[in-house]
Amino acid sequence: EPEVTQTPSHQVTQMGQEVILRCVPISNHLYFYWYRQILGQKVEFLVSFYNNEISEKSEIFDDQFSVERPDGSNFTLKIRSTKLEDSAMYFCASSGDRYSREFFGPGTRLTVL
Amino acid sequence: KNQVEQSPQSLIILEGKNCTLQCNYTVSPFSNLRWYKQDTGRGPVSLTIMTFSENTKSNGRYTATLDADTKQSSLHITASQLSDSASYICVVILTGANNLFFGTGTRLTVIP
């Protein structure tokens, strides 16, 4: 079965630093998503991306966050100036169309010190 | 406010037994409801997807039911296996929206 991959698996950074989380969605998928899960809490939607632009974003996705699909295969999430509360598992997902099954990646655990 | 509530929070059952997990939602307008399985430290994996017009959907030993009138769904697991130990998450999608509303999950532990 095709897989969504994410790198790195674990990222440790100092507060105030910029981080870029990388994802390679399934090749023929058109919809891309980022979610986060703070330890012990539920998964929360951050942003959806379609046709090279953001189609929806949550209140969490403020000006510190940005997404990009730089080369047609990678899908990145950038956090400009990390805060302690950004520590979480970040999941990338992709789907073939808007209402079909989403495939999640294994996640990147971000730890902000 | 759009919410997805699940019960119980956690459940321990013996291997081979059946169990049923519950989900109540207030998400409106409702498009479809999904159940996901999430192993610790891993991404969620889709088990079933149901539109508002479907009452039941099966995937192997997993059977999901949906009552759109009462806004309730259940996930029934038959003949549980040790590998079923995971969090089971109910997820609801708004009509016209492009994001998922996640429940808090039920942590299932299957013991030998």
Tab-separated table of N, CA, C and O in Angstrom, chain A:
chain	number	residue	atom	x	y	z
A	1	GLU	N	0.864	-1.197	0.000
A	1	GLU	CA	0.000	0.000	0.000
A	1	GLU	C	0.897	1.243	0.000
A	1	GLU	O	1.898	1.275	0.706
A	2	PRO	N	0.530	2.265	-0.776
A	2	PRO	CA	1.353	3.489	-0.791
A	2	PRO	C	1.352	4.160	0.573
A	2	PRO	O	0.403	4.019	1.351
A	3	GLU	N	2.420	4.908	0.857
A	3	GLU	CA	2.585	5.518	2.167
A	3	GLU	C	2.930	6.989	2.054
A	3	GLU	O	3.584	7.421	1.105
A	4	VAL	N	2.515	7.737	3.068
A	4	VAL	CA	2.972	9.108	3.254
A	4	VAL	C	4.208	9.029	4.144
A	4	VAL	O	4.193	8.325	5.157
A	5	THR	N	5.260	9.710	3.759
A	5	THR	CA	6.466	9.698	4.582
A	5	THR	C	6.733	11.089	5.137
A	5	THR	O	6.351	12.102	4.528
A	6	GLN	N	7.376	11.117	6.315
A	6	GLN	CA	7.683	12.387	6.958
A	6	GLN	C	9.107	12.354	7.499
A	6	GLN	O	9.571	11.323	7.985
A	7	THR	N	9.775	13.500	7.400
A	7	THR	CA	11.114	13.645	7.977
A	7	THR	C	11.250	15.003	8.634
A	7	THR	O	10.650	15.994	8.174
A	8	PRO	N	12.029	15.105	9.718
A	8	PRO	CA	12.607	13.985	10.453
A	8	PRO	C	11.556	13.305	11.315
A	8	PRO	O	10.440	13.794	11.416
A	9	SER	N	11.913	12.218	11.940
A	9	SER	CA	10.961	11.563	12.831
A	9	SER	C	10.892	12.313	14.169
A	9	SER	O	9.858	12.317	14.833
A	10	HIS	N	12.011	12.943	14.540
A	10	HIS	CA	12.055	13.712	15.782
A	10	HIS	C	12.931	14.941	15.569
A	10	HIS	O	14.030	14.831	15.014
A	11	GLN	N	12.415	16.098	15.959
A	11	GLN	CA	13.151	17.352	15.815
A	11	GLN	C	13.165	18.062	17.163
A	11	GLN	O	12.102	18.288	17.758
A	12	VAL	N	14.363	18.382	17.605
A	12	VAL	CA	14.507	19.151	18.847
A	12	VAL	C	15.045	20.528	18.481
A	12	VAL	O	16.009	20.632	17.715
A	13	THR	N	14.445	21.570	18.999
A	13	THR	CA	14.871	22.915	18.652
A	13	THR	C	14.763	23.833	19.863
A	13	THR	O	14.058	23.530	20.830
A	14	GLN	N	15.473	24.950	19.790
A	14	GLN	CA	15.403	25.952	20.840
A	14	GLN	C	14.253	26.910	20.558
A	14	GLN	O	13.958	27.226	19.392
A	15	MET	N	13.612	27.382	21.605
A	15	MET	CA	12.536	28.353	21.460
A	15	MET	C	13.020	29.547	20.629
A	15	MET	O	14.138	30.033	20.822
A	16	GLY	N	12.181	29.978	19.710
A	16	GLY	CA	12.529	31.104	18.855
A	16	GLY	C	13.164	30.715	17.532
A	16	GLY	O	13.267	31.549	16.622
A	17	GLN	N	13.581	29.472	17.406
A	17	GLN	CA	14.187	29.012	16.163
A	17	GLN	C	13.112	28.628	15.147
A	17	GLN	O	11.980	28.312	15.502
A	18	GLU	N	13.510	28.648	13.889
A	18	GLU	CA	12.628	28.219	12.806
A	18	GLU	C	12.807	26.723	12.565
A	18	GLU	O	13.927	26.204	12.643
A	19	VAL	N	11.714	26.039	12.284
A	19	VAL	CA	11.800	24.627	11.908
A	19	VAL	C	10.990	24.392	10.646
A	19	VAL	O	9.992	25.077	10.398
A	20	ILE	N	11.443	23.437	9.869
A	20	ILE	CA	10.712	22.997	8.680
A	20	ILE	C	10.489	21.502	8.789
A	20	ILE	O	11.443	20.734	8.919
A	21	LEU	N	9.233	21.124	8.757
A	21	LEU	CA	8.870	19.709	8.782
A	21	LEU	C	8.510	19.291	7.362
A	21	LEU	O	7.782	19.999	6.668
A	22	ARG	N	9.021	18.143	6.966
A	22	ARG	CA	8.860	17.716	5.586
A	22	ARG	C	7.984	16.476	5.443
A	22	ARG	O	7.993	15.585	6.285
A	23	CYS	N	7.264	16.447	4.353
A	23	CYS	CA	6.332	15.357	4.069
A	23	CYS	C	6.395	15.044	2.580
A	23	CYS	O	6.519	15.959	1.754
A	24	VAL	N	6.314	13.762	2.253
A	24	VAL	CA	6.129	13.363	0.856
A	24	VAL	C	4.792	12.652	0.782
A	24	VAL	O	4.650	11.514	1.249
A	25	PRO	N	3.766	13.328	0.244
A	25	PRO	CA	2.445	12.697	0.141
A	25	PRO	C	2.454	11.578	-0.899
A	25	PRO	O	3.418	11.402	-1.647
A	26	ILE	N	1.371	10.828	-0.961
A	26	ILE	CA	1.218	9.796	-1.974
A	26	ILE	C	1.130	10.471	-3.343
A	26	ILE	O	0.442	11.478	-3.512
A	27	SER	N	1.818	9.884	-4.323
A	27	SER	CA	2.147	10.609	-5.553
A	27	SER	C	0.945	11.120	-6.344
A	27	SER	O	1.009	12.179	-6.928
A	28	ASN	N	-0.145	10.401	-6.422
A	28	ASN	CA	-1.260	10.870	-7.240
A	28	ASN	C	-2.336	11.579	-6.428
A	28	ASN	O	-3.438	11.842	-6.927
A	29	HIS	N	-2.044	11.900	-5.180
A	29	HIS	CA	-3.012	12.609	-4.355
A	29	HIS	C	-2.989	14.104	-4.644
A	29	HIS	O	-1.966	14.659	-5.072
A	30	LEU	N	-4.129	14.737	-4.397
A	30	LEU	CA	-4.283	16.146	-4.735
A	30	LEU	C	-4.505	17.028	-3.506
A	30	LEU	O	-4.343	18.247	-3.598
A	31	TYR	N	-4.927	16.431	-2.404
A	31	TYR	CA	-5.239	17.196	-1.197
A	31	TYR	C	-4.213	16.854	-0.120
A	31	TYR	O	-3.911	15.685	0.108
A	32	PHE	N	-3.727	17.881	0.554
A	32	PHE	CA	-2.676	17.691	1.539
A	32	PHE	C	-3.052	18.433	2.820
A	32	PHE	O	-3.686	19.493	2.774
A	33	TYR	N	-2.637	17.848	3.931
A	33	TYR	CA	-3.069	18.366	5.228
A	33	TYR	C	-1.917	18.301	6.221
A	33	TYR	O	-1.052	17.438	6.150
A	34	TRP	N	-1.973	19.188	7.207
A	34	TRP	CA	-1.152	19.078	8.407
A	34	TRP	C	-2.072	19.078	9.623
A	34	TRP	O	-3.021	19.887	9.694
A	35	TYR	N	-1.766	18.164	10.538
A	35	TYR	CA	-2.454	18.073	11.814
A	35	TYR	C	-1.399	18.044	12.915
A	35	TYR	O	-0.238	17.704	12.663
A	36	ARG	N	-1.798	18.370	14.137
A	36	ARG	CA	-0.875	18.201	15.245
A	36	ARG	C	-1.601	17.518	16.400
A	36	ARG	O	-2.831	17.560	16.517
A	37	GLN	N	-0.802	16.876	17.234
A	37	GLN	CA	-1.352	16.211	18.416
A	37	GLN	C	-0.410	16.473	19.578
A	37	GLN	O	0.688	15.916	19.623
A	38	ILE	N	-0.847	17.329	20.483
A	38	ILE	CA	-0.095	17.547	21.717
A	38	ILE	C	-0.221	16.290	22.572
A	38	ILE	O	-1.290	15.654	22.586
A	39	LEU	N	0.841	15.941	23.253
A	39	LEU	CA	0.888	14.691	24.022
A	39	LEU	C	-0.328	14.552	24.925
A	39	LEU	O	-0.620	15.449	25.732
A	40	GLY	N	-1.046	13.442	24.761
A	40	GLY	CA	-2.191	13.165	25.617
A	40	GLY	C	-3.479	13.834	25.188
A	40	GLY	O	-4.510	13.660	25.836
A	41	GLN	N	-3.418	14.607	24.090
A	41	GLN	CA	-4.620	15.314	23.637
A	41	GLN	C	-5.063	14.798	22.269
A	41	GLN	O	-4.417	13.948	21.680
A	42	LYS	N	-6.179	15.320	21.798
A	42	LYS	CA	-6.697	14.834	20.521
A	42	LYS	C	-5.984	15.490	19.343
A	42	LYS	O	-5.311	16.506	19.481
A	43	VAL	N	-6.139	14.865	18.211
A	43	VAL	CA	-5.562	15.389	16.978
A	43	VAL	C	-6.309	16.666	16.585
A	43	VAL	O	-7.543	16.727	16.656
A	44	GLU	N	-5.550	17.682	16.151
A	44	GLU	CA	-6.160	18.961	15.770
A	44	GLU	C	-5.761	19.313	14.344
A	44	GLU	O	-4.594	19.190	13.962
A	45	PHE	N	-6.722	19.796	13.604
A	45	PHE	CA	-6.485	20.224	12.223
A	45	PHE	C	-5.698	21.536	12.213
A	45	PHE	O	-5.977	22.451	12.992
A	46	LEU	N	-4.719	21.635	11.324
A	46	LEU	CA	-3.978	22.885	11.140
A	46	LEU	C	-4.356	23.546	9.811
A	46	LEU	O	-4.788	24.691	9.772
A	47	VAL	N	-4.159	22.802	8.709
A	47	VAL	CA	-4.309	23.426	7.399
A	47	VAL	C	-4.556	22.374	6.338
A	47	VAL	O	-4.097	21.235	6.464
A	48	SER	N	-5.304	22.747	5.310
A	48	SER	CA	-5.455	21.905	4.128
A	48	SER	C	-4.969	22.691	2.915
A	48	SER	O	-5.045	23.930	2.880
A	49	PHE	N	-4.497	21.957	1.914
A	49	PHE	CA	-3.815	22.574	0.770
A	49	PHE	C	-4.248	21.861	-0.482
A	49	PHE	O	-4.218	20.624	-0.556
A	50	TYR	N	-4.684	22.630	-1.482
A	50	TYR	CA	-5.140	22.045	-2.745
A	50	TYR	C	-4.843	23.011	-3.864
A	50	TYR	O	-5.018	24.225	-3.711
A	51	ASN	N	-4.389	22.485	-4.967
A	51	ASN	CA	-4.149	23.311	-6.157
A	51	ASN	C	-3.179	24.449	-5.839
A	51	ASN	O	-3.376	25.597	-6.252
A	52	ASN	N	-2.155	24.112	-5.089
A	52	ASN	CA	-1.079	25.041	-4.743
A	52	ASN	C	-1.494	26.225	-3.901
A	52	ASN	O	-0.833	27.285	-3.939
A	53	GLU	N	-2.574	26.052	-3.144
A	53	GLU	CA	-2.919	27.115	-2.220
A	53	GLU	C	-3.649	26.549	-1.014
A	53	GLU	O	-4.194	25.448	-1.078
A	54	ILE	N	-3.639	27.308	0.066
A	54	ILE	CA	-4.341	26.900	1.270
A	54	ILE	C	-5.838	26.958	1.009
A	54	ILE	O	-6.366	27.968	0.531
A	55	SER	N	-6.545	25.852	1.280
A	55	SER	CA	-7.994	25.843	1.085
A	55	SER	C	-8.733	26.074	2.401
A	55	SER	O	-9.854	26.569	2.398
A	56	GLU	N	-8.111	25.722	3.506
A	56	GLU	CA	-8.725	25.940	4.809
A	56	GLU	C	-7.637	25.923	5.881
A	56	GLU	O	-6.646	25.218	5.738
A	57	LYS	N	-7.830	26.705	6.919
A	57	LYS	CA	-6.894	26.676	8.036
A	57	LYS	C	-7.637	26.919	9.335
A	57	LYS	O	-8.700	27.531	9.354
A	58	SER	N	-7.049	26.433	10.430
A	58	SER	CA	-7.673	26.578	11.736
A	58	SER	C	-7.111	27.806	12.449
A	58	SER	O	-6.165	28.447	11.975
A	59	GLU	N	-7.684	28.068	13.611
A	59	GLU	CA	-7.211	29.199	14.426
A	59	GLU	C	-5.768	28.989	14.886
A	59	GLU	O	-5.043	29.941	15.158
A	60	ILE	N	-5.365	27.732	14.995
A	60	ILE	CA	-3.998	27.434	15.431
A	60	ILE	C	-2.994	27.923	14.395
A	60	ILE	O	-1.900	28.373	14.726
A	61	PHE	N	-3.369	27.840	13.150
A	61	PHE	CA	-2.467	28.152	12.028
A	61	PHE	C	-2.382	29.661	11.870
A	61	PHE	O	-3.023	30.256	10.997
A	62	ASP	N	-1.555	30.300	12.741
A	62	ASP	CA	-1.415	31.759	12.690
A	62	ASP	C	-0.236	32.154	11.805
A	62	ASP	O	0.291	31.325	11.055
A	63	ASP	N	0.170	33.407	11.908
A	63	ASP	CA	1.212	33.931	11.017
A	63	ASP	C	2.573	33.267	11.215
A	63	ASP	O	3.469	33.453	10.394
A	64	GLN	N	2.726	32.541	12.301
A	64	GLN	CA	3.989	31.837	12.532
A	64	GLN	C	4.128	30.585	11.663
A	64	GLN	O	5.214	30.034	11.539
A	65	PHE	N	3.009	30.140	11.117
A	65	PHE	CA	3.001	28.915	10.324
A	65	PHE	C	2.897	29.239	8.836
A	65	PHE	O	2.231	30.211	8.437
A	66	SER	N	3.520	28.404	8.015
A	66	SER	CA	3.324	28.498	6.571
A	66	SER	C	3.518	27.114	5.971
A	66	SER	O	4.176	26.252	6.560
A	67	VAL	N	2.905	26.910	4.810
A	67	VAL	CA	3.062	25.638	4.110
A	67	VAL	C	3.493	25.927	2.681
A	67	VAL	O	3.236	26.997	2.129
A	68	GLU	N	4.139	24.905	2.107
A	68	GLU	CA	4.650	25.074	0.758
A	68	GLU	C	4.745	23.708	0.100
A	68	GLU	O	4.982	22.699	0.760
A	69	ARG	N	4.556	23.723	-1.212
A	69	ARG	CA	4.794	22.520	-1.991
A	69	ARG	C	5.841	22.917	-3.034
A	69	ARG	O	5.511	23.271	-4.159
A	70	PRO	N	7.094	22.898	-2.639
A	70	PRO	CA	8.149	23.549	-3.432
A	70	PRO	C	8.463	22.886	-4.767
A	70	PRO	O	8.867	23.566	-5.706
A	71	ASP	N	8.284	21.567	-4.847
A	71	ASP	CA	8.784	20.885	-6.048
A	71	ASP	C	7.842	19.835	-6.604
A	71	ASP	O	8.254	18.988	-7.356
A	72	GLY	N	6.598	19.850	-6.233
A	72	GLY	CA	5.638	18.899	-6.776
A	72	GLY	C	5.614	17.561	-6.084
A	72	GLY	O	4.761	16.729	-6.379
A	73	SER	N	6.568	17.311	-5.175
A	73	SER	CA	6.516	16.053	-4.435
A	73	SER	C	6.526	16.296	-2.927
A	73	SER	O	5.820	15.630	-2.192
A	74	ASN	N	7.310	17.271	-2.471
A	74	ASN	CA	7.372	17.553	-1.046
A	74	ASN	C	6.274	18.525	-0.628
A	74	ASN	O	5.816	19.360	-1.411
A	75	PHE	N	5.875	18.404	0.631
A	75	PHE	CA	4.898	19.312	1.220
A	75	PHE	C	5.447	19.674	2.584
A	75	PHE	O	5.680	18.787	3.404
A	76	THR	N	5.736	20.961	2.813
A	76	THR	CA	6.433	21.341	4.039
A	76	THR	C	5.579	22.224	4.926
A	76	THR	O	4.720	22.977	4.449
A	77	LEU	N	5.859	22.126	6.221
A	77	LEU	CA	5.263	23.004	7.228
A	77	LEU	C	6.405	23.748	7.903
A	77	LEU	O	7.324	23.126	8.424
A	78	LYS	N	6.345	25.068	7.868
A	78	LYS	CA	7.367	25.882	8.510
A	78	LYS	C	6.768	26.595	9.704
A	78	LYS	O	5.685	27.163	9.612
A	79	ILE	N	7.510	26.536	10.804
A	79	ILE	CA	7.148	27.333	11.973
A	79	ILE	C	8.260	28.347	12.147
A	79	ILE	O	9.422	27.971	12.362
A	80	ARG	N	7.932	29.623	12.035
A	80	ARG	CA	8.964	30.673	11.960
A	80	ARG	C	9.724	30.871	13.267
A	80	ARG	O	10.933	30.951	13.277
A	81	SER	N	9.061	30.974	14.339
A	81	SER	CA	9.686	31.251	15.628
A	81	SER	C	8.986	30.366	16.657
A	81	SER	O	7.921	30.718	17.174
A	82	THR	N	9.585	29.217	16.923
A	82	THR	CA	8.901	28.214	17.731
A	82	THR	C	8.715	28.653	19.177
A	82	THR	O	9.551	29.370	19.750
A	83	LYS	N	7.591	28.200	19.745
A	83	LYS	CA	7.271	28.452	21.149
A	83	LYS	C	7.212	27.099	21.860
A	83	LYS	O	7.078	26.046	21.227
A	84	LEU	N	7.303	27.153	23.179
A	84	LEU	CA	7.252	25.912	23.948
A	84	LEU	C	5.984	25.119	23.639
A	84	LEU	O	6.027	23.887	23.530
A	85	GLU	N	4.886	25.839	23.469
A	85	GLU	CA	3.601	25.168	23.239
A	85	GLU	C	3.453	24.580	21.835
A	85	GLU	O	2.428	23.954	21.537
A	86	ASP	N	4.455	24.775	20.994
A	86	ASP	CA	4.445	24.121	19.677
A	86	ASP	C	4.918	22.677	19.758
A	86	ASP	O	4.838	21.931	18.775
A	87	SER	N	5.418	22.282	20.920
A	87	SER	CA	5.856	20.894	21.096
A	87	SER	C	4.669	19.963	20.917
A	87	SER	O	3.654	20.084	21.616
A	88	ALA	N	4.774	19.061	19.961
A	88	ALA	CA	3.665	18.165	19.620
A	88	ALA	C	4.141	17.188	18.563
A	88	ALA	O	5.243	17.309	18.019
A	89	MET	N	3.279	16.234	18.248
A	89	MET	CA	3.499	15.378	17.086
A	89	MET	C	2.766	16.033	15.922
A	89	MET	O	1.590	16.388	16.047
A	90	TYR	N	3.457	16.198	14.816
A	90	TYR	CA	2.865	16.815	13.636
A	90	TYR	C	2.671	15.737	12.568
A	90	TYR	O	3.621	15.077	12.158
A	91	PHE	N	1.430	15.590	12.133
A	91	PHE	CA	1.094	14.586	11.127
A	91	PHE	C	0.770	15.268	9.799
A	91	PHE	O	0.002	16.217	9.754
A	92	CYS	N	1.335	14.736	8.755
A	92	CYS	CA	0.971	15.113	7.406
A	92	CYS	C	0.000	14.058	6.875
A	92	CYS	O	0.092	12.879	7.248
A	93	ALA	N	-0.931	14.462	6.022
A	93	ALA	CA	-1.858	13.506	5.421
A	93	ALA	C	-2.150	13.930	3.990
A	93	ALA	O	-1.989	15.105	3.632
A	94	SER	N	-2.576	12.973	3.185
A	94	SER	CA	-2.978	13.299	1.822
A	94	SER	C	-4.168	12.437	1.432
A	94	SER	O	-4.399	11.362	2.000
A	95	SER	N	-4.928	12.915	0.462
A	95	SER	CA	-6.062	12.150	-0.057
A	95	SER	C	-6.222	12.440	-1.542
A	95	SER	O	-5.777	13.474	-2.051
A	96	GLY	N	-6.878	11.474	-2.215
A	96	GLY	CA	-7.040	11.620	-3.653
A	96	GLY	C	-8.085	12.645	-4.038
A	96	GLY	O	-7.962	13.346	-5.048
A	97	ASP	N	-9.149	12.699	-3.236
A	97	ASP	CA	-10.146	13.741	-3.445
A	97	ASP	C	-10.662	14.187	-2.084
A	97	ASP	O	-10.248	13.680	-1.050
A	98	ARG	N	-11.568	15.124	-2.116
A	98	ARG	CA	-11.939	15.833	-0.894
A	98	ARG	C	-12.547	14.948	0.175
A	98	ARG	O	-12.337	15.160	1.354
A	99	TYR	N	-13.309	13.924	-0.232
A	99	TYR	CA	-14.046	13.145	0.754
A	99	TYR	C	-13.578	11.702	0.856
A	99	TYR	O	-14.201	10.897	1.521
A	100	SER	N	-12.514	11.366	0.192
A	100	SER	CA	-12.037	9.989	0.290
A	100	SER	C	-11.073	9.850	1.458
A	100	SER	O	-10.687	10.825	2.098
A	101	ARG	N	-10.704	8.632	1.702
A	101	ARG	CA	-9.850	8.296	2.836
A	101	ARG	C	-8.566	9.104	2.827
A	101	ARG	O	-7.923	9.248	1.789
A	102	GLU	N	-8.215	9.629	3.998
A	102	GLU	CA	-6.949	10.319	4.148
A	102	GLU	C	-5.890	9.331	4.635
A	102	GLU	O	-6.149	8.516	5.524
A	103	PHE	N	-4.732	9.423	4.083
A	103	PHE	CA	-3.613	8.603	4.514
A	103	PHE	C	-2.677	9.491	5.342
A	103	PHE	O	-2.235	10.539	4.861
A	104	PHE	N	-2.401	9.044	6.563
A	104	PHE	CA	-1.539	9.816	7.451
A	104	PHE	C	-0.109	9.290	7.413
A	104	PHE	O	0.124	8.082	7.290
A	105	GLY	N	0.820	10.205	7.551
A	105	GLY	CA	2.209	9.826	7.730
A	105	GLY	C	2.477	9.401	9.156
A	105	GLY	O	1.591	9.511	10.016
A	106	PRO	N	3.702	8.961	9.444
A	106	PRO	CA	4.029	8.473	10.781
A	106	PRO	C	4.233	9.584	11.802
A	106	PRO	O	4.302	9.320	12.994
A	107	GLY	N	4.325	10.829	11.329
A	107	GLY	CA	4.459	11.953	12.248
A	107	GLY	C	5.890	12.382	12.479
A	107	GLY	O	6.838	11.598	12.317
A	108	THR	N	6.039	13.651	12.835
A	108	THR	CA	7.313	14.202	13.312
A	108	THR	C	7.068	14.713	14.721
A	108	THR	O	6.170	15.534	14.942
A	109	ARG	N	7.864	14.210	15.657
A	109	ARG	CA	7.728	14.718	17.025
A	109	ARG	C	8.612	15.945	17.168
A	109	ARG	O	9.833	15.849	17.042
A	110	LEU	N	7.997	17.083	17.427
A	110	LEU	CA	8.732	18.338	17.609
A	110	LEU	C	8.811	18.642	19.095
A	110	LEU	O	7.790	18.680	19.777
A	111	THR	N	10.031	18.840	19.564
A	111	THR	CA	10.259	19.221	20.954
A	111	THR	C	10.932	20.587	20.970
A	111	THR	O	12.011	20.755	20.386
A	112	VAL	N	10.284	21.555	21.604
A	112	VAL	CA	10.831	22.910	21.705
A	112	VAL	C	11.317	23.120	23.144
A	112	VAL	O	10.548	22.973	24.096
A	113	LEU	N	12.608	23.444	23.259
A	113	LEU	CA	13.214	23.606	24.598
A	113	LEU	C	13.323	25.077	24.979
A	113	LEU	O	13.438	25.935	24.095
